[in-house]
Short mmCIF file of C-alpha atoms in Angstrom, two decimals:
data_model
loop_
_atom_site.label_atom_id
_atom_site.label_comp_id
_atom_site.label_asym_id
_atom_site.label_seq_id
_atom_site.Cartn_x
_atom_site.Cartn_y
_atom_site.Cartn_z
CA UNK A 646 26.83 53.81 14.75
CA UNK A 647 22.96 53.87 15.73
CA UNK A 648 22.62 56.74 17.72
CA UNK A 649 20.06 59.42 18.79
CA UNK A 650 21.25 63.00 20.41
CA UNK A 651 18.82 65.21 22.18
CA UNK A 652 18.91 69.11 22.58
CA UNK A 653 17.04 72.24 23.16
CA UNK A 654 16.89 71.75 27.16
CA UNK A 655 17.37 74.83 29.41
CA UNK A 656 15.94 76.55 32.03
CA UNK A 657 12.43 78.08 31.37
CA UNK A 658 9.94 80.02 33.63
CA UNK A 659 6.87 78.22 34.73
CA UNK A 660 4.37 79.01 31.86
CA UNK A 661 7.27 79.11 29.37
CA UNK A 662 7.38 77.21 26.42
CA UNK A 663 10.46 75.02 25.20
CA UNK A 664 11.19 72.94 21.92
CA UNK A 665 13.44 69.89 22.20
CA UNK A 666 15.15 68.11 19.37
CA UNK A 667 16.32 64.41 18.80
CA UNK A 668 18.71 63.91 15.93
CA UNK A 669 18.95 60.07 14.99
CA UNK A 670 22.02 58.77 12.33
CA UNK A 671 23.01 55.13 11.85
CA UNK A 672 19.29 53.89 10.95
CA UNK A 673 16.76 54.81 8.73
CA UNK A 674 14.89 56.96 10.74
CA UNK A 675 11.79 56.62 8.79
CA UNK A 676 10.91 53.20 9.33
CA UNK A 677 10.42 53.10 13.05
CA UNK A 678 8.04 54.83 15.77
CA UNK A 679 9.93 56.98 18.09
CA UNK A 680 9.60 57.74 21.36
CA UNK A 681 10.24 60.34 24.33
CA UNK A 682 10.52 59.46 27.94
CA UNK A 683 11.55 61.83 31.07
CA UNK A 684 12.95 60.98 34.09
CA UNK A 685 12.77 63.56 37.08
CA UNK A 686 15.14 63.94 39.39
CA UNK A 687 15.53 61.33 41.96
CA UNK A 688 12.20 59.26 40.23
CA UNK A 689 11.55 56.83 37.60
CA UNK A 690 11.27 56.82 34.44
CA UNK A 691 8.29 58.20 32.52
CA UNK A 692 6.98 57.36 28.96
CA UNK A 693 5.53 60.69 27.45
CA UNK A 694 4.89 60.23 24.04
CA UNK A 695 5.18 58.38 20.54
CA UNK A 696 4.89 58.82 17.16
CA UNK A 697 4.25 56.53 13.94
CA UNK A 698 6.70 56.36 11.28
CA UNK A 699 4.65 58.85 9.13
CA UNK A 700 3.31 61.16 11.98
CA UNK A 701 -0.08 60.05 11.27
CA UNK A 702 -0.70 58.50 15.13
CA UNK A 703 0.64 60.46 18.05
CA UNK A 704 -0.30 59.40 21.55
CA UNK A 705 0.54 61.11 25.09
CA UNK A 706 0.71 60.62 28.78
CA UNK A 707 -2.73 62.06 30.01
CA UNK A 708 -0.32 64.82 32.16
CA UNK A 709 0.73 66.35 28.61
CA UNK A 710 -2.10 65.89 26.82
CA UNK A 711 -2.99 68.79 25.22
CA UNK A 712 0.13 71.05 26.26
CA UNK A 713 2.95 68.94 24.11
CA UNK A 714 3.07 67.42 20.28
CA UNK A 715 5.66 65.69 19.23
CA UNK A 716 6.50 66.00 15.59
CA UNK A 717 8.74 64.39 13.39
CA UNK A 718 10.91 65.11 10.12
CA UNK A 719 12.21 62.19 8.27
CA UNK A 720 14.17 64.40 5.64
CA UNK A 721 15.88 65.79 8.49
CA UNK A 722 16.52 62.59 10.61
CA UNK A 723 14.77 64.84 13.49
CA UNK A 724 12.32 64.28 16.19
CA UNK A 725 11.03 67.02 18.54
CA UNK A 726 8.98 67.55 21.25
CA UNK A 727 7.27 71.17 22.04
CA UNK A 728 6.85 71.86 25.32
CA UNK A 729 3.81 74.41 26.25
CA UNK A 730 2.40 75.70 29.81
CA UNK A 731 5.45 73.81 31.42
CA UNK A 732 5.43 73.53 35.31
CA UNK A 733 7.52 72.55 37.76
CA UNK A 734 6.36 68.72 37.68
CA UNK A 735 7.67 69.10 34.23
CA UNK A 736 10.84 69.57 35.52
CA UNK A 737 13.14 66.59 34.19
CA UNK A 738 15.40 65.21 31.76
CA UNK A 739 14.34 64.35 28.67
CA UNK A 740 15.08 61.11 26.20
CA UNK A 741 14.37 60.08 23.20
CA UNK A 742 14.65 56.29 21.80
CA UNK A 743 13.64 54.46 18.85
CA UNK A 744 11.13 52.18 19.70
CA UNK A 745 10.27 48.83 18.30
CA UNK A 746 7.85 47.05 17.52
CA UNK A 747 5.54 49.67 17.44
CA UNK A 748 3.01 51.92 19.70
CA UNK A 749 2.07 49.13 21.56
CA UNK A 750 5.54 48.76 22.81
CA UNK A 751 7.98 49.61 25.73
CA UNK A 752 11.28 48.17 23.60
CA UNK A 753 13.35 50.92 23.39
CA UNK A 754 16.81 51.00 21.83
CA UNK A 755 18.77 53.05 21.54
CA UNK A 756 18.62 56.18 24.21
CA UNK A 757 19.87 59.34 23.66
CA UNK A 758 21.68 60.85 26.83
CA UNK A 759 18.86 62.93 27.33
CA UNK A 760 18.58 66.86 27.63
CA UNK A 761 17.86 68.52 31.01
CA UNK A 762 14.81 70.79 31.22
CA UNK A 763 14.53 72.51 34.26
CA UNK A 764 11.03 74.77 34.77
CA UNK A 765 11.65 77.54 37.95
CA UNK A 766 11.30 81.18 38.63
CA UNK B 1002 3.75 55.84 42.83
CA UNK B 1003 4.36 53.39 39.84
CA UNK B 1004 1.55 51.18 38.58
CA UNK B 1005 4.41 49.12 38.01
CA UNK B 1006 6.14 47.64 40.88
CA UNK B 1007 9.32 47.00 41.71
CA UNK B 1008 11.73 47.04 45.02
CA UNK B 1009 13.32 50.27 45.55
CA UNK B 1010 17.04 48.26 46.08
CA UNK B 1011 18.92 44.90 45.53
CA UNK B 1012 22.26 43.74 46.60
CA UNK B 1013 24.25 40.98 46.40
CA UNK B 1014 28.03 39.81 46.87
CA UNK B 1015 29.89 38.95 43.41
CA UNK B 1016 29.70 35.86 41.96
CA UNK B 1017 25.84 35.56 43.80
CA UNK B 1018 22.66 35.67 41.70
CA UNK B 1019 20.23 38.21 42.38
CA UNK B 1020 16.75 38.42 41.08
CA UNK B 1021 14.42 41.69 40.64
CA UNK B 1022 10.91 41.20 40.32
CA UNK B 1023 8.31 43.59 38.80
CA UNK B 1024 4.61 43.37 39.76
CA UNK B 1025 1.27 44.68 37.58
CA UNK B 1026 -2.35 43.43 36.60
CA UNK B 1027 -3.41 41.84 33.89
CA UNK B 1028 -3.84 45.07 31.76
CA UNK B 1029 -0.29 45.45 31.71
CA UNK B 1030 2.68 42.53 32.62
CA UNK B 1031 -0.67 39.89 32.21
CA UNK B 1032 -1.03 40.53 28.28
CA UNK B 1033 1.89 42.58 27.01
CA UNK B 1034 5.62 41.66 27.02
CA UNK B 1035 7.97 43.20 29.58
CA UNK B 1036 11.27 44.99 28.54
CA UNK B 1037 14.13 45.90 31.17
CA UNK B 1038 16.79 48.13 30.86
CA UNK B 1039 19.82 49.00 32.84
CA UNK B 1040 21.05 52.59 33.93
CA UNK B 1041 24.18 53.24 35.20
CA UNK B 1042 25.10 56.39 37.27
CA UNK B 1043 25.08 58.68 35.06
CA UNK B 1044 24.18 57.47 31.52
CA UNK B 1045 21.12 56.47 29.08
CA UNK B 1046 18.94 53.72 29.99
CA UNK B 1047 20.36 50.41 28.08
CA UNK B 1048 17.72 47.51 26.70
CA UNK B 1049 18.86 44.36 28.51
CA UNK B 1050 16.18 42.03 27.93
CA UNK B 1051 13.22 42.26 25.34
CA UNK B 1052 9.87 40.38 24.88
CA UNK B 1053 10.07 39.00 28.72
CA UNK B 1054 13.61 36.41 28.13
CA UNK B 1055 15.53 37.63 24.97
CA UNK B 1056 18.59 39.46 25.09
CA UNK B 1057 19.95 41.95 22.53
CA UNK B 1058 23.19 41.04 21.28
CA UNK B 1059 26.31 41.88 23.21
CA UNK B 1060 24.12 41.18 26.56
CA UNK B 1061 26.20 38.57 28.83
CA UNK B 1062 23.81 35.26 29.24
CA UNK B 1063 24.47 36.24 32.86
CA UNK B 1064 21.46 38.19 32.54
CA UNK B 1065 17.84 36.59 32.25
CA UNK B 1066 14.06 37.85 31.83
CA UNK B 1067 11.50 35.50 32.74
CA UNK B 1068 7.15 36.38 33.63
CA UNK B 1069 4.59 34.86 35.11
CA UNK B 1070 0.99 35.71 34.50
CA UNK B 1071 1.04 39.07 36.28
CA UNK B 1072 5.19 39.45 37.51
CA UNK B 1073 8.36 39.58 35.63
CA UNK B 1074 11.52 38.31 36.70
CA UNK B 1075 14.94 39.81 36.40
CA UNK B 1076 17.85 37.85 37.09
CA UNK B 1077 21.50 38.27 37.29
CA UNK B 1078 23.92 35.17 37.87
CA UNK B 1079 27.63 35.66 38.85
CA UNK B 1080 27.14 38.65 40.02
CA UNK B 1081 30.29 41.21 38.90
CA UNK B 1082 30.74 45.00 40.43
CA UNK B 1083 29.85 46.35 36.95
CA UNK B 1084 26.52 45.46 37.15
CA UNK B 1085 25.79 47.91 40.43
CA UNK B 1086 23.15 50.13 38.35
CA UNK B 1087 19.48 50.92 38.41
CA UNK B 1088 17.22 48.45 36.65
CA UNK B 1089 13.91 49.34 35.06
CA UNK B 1090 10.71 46.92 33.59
CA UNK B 1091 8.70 48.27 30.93
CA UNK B 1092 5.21 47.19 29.81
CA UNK B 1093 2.44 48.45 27.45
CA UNK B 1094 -0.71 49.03 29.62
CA UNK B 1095 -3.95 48.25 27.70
CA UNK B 1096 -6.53 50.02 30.38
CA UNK B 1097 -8.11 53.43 29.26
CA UNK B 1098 -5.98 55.38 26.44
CA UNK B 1099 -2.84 53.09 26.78
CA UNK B 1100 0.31 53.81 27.42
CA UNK B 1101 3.90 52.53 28.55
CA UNK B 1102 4.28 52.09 32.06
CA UNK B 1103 8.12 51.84 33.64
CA UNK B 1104 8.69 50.45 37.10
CA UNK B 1105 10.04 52.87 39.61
CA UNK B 1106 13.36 51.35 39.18
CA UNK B 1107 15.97 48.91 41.63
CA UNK B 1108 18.99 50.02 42.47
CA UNK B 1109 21.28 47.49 42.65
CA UNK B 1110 24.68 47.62 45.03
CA UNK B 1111 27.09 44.83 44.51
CA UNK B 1112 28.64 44.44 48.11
#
């Protein structure tokens, strides 16, 4: 089964740091750009950022530029997304989905369930 | 507020078609395909339709994608209570550093 799993969500002090993780099985993981998107609670849903196949192209929403990187490791099947200077507005839960087609794309499939990151004193 | 727009609910009675439009410029729905995905209460966002009228396999033909230079069009014939859910369009926005853009969603209530 293609699937993607997310983790590493929590509640974290504004300031804090956090580290999510996206485990993918049932495709080569290698082969496609991946993808994380947030949704807070109550809005829409927000693309935040991609990455190439090889982790050579990386490309943000200008509200996380500069305070998150997502990484990937094909040998481990794992994508992650580190999470610096968080604030409230950062508040959210937190996808990932293999994207198509690549950067230049909003065809996602699958999405994980998503991990909850909540950022409060 | 989105870039993307859509209207904030939908309803219809079962066995009705509905439609769900999504509205953007031409740096977005005007020159990129549009994606839409269905969430229900409580679970992952689902691809529906891809590349503005394609659906994935396993997607009833009850559902259809359509655009028009700077709108998209979802629709959804016959209607069935399992399709009460939020519905989101997706589009790759071209202006300044790029980026995907997601309408604020629709959530549709089967009556």
């Amino acid at each position: 089964e293609v699937q993607v799993v997310e983790s590493g969500g929590g509640l974290v002090q504004p300031g804090g740091s956090l580290r999510l993780s996206c485990a993918a099985s049932g495709f080569t993981f290698s082969s496609y750009w991946m993808t994380w998107v947030r949704q807070a609670p109550g809005k829409g849903l927000e693309w935040v950022a991609n990455i190439k196949q090889d982790g050579s192209e990386k490309y943000y929403v200008d509200s996380v530029k500069g305070r998150f990187t997502i990484s990937r490791d094909n040998a481990k099947n794992s994508l992650y997304l580190q999470m610096n200077s968080l604030t409230a507005e950062d508040t959210a839960v937190y996808s990932c989905a293999r994207t198509w087609s690549g950067y230049l794309s909003g065809w996602f499939d699958p999405w994980g369930q998503g991990t909850l990151v909540t950022v409060s004193s | 507020q989105s870039v993307l727009t859509q209207p904030p609910s939908a309803s219809g009675t079962p066995g009705q078609r509905v439609t769900i439009s999504c509205s953007g410029s031409s740096s977005n729905i005007g020159s990129n395909y549009v994606y839409w995905y269905q969430q229900l209460p409580g679970t992952a966002p689902k691809l529906l339709i891809y590349r503005n009228n394609q659906r994935p396999s396993g997607v009833p033909d009850r559902f259809s994608g359509s655009k028009s230079g700077t709108s998209a069009s979802l629709a959804i014939s016959g209607l069935r209570s399992e399709d009460e859910a939020y519905y989101h369009c997706a589009v790759w926005d071209g202006s300044l550093s790029g980026r995907v853009l997601f309408g604020g969603g629709t959530k549709l209530t089967v009556l």
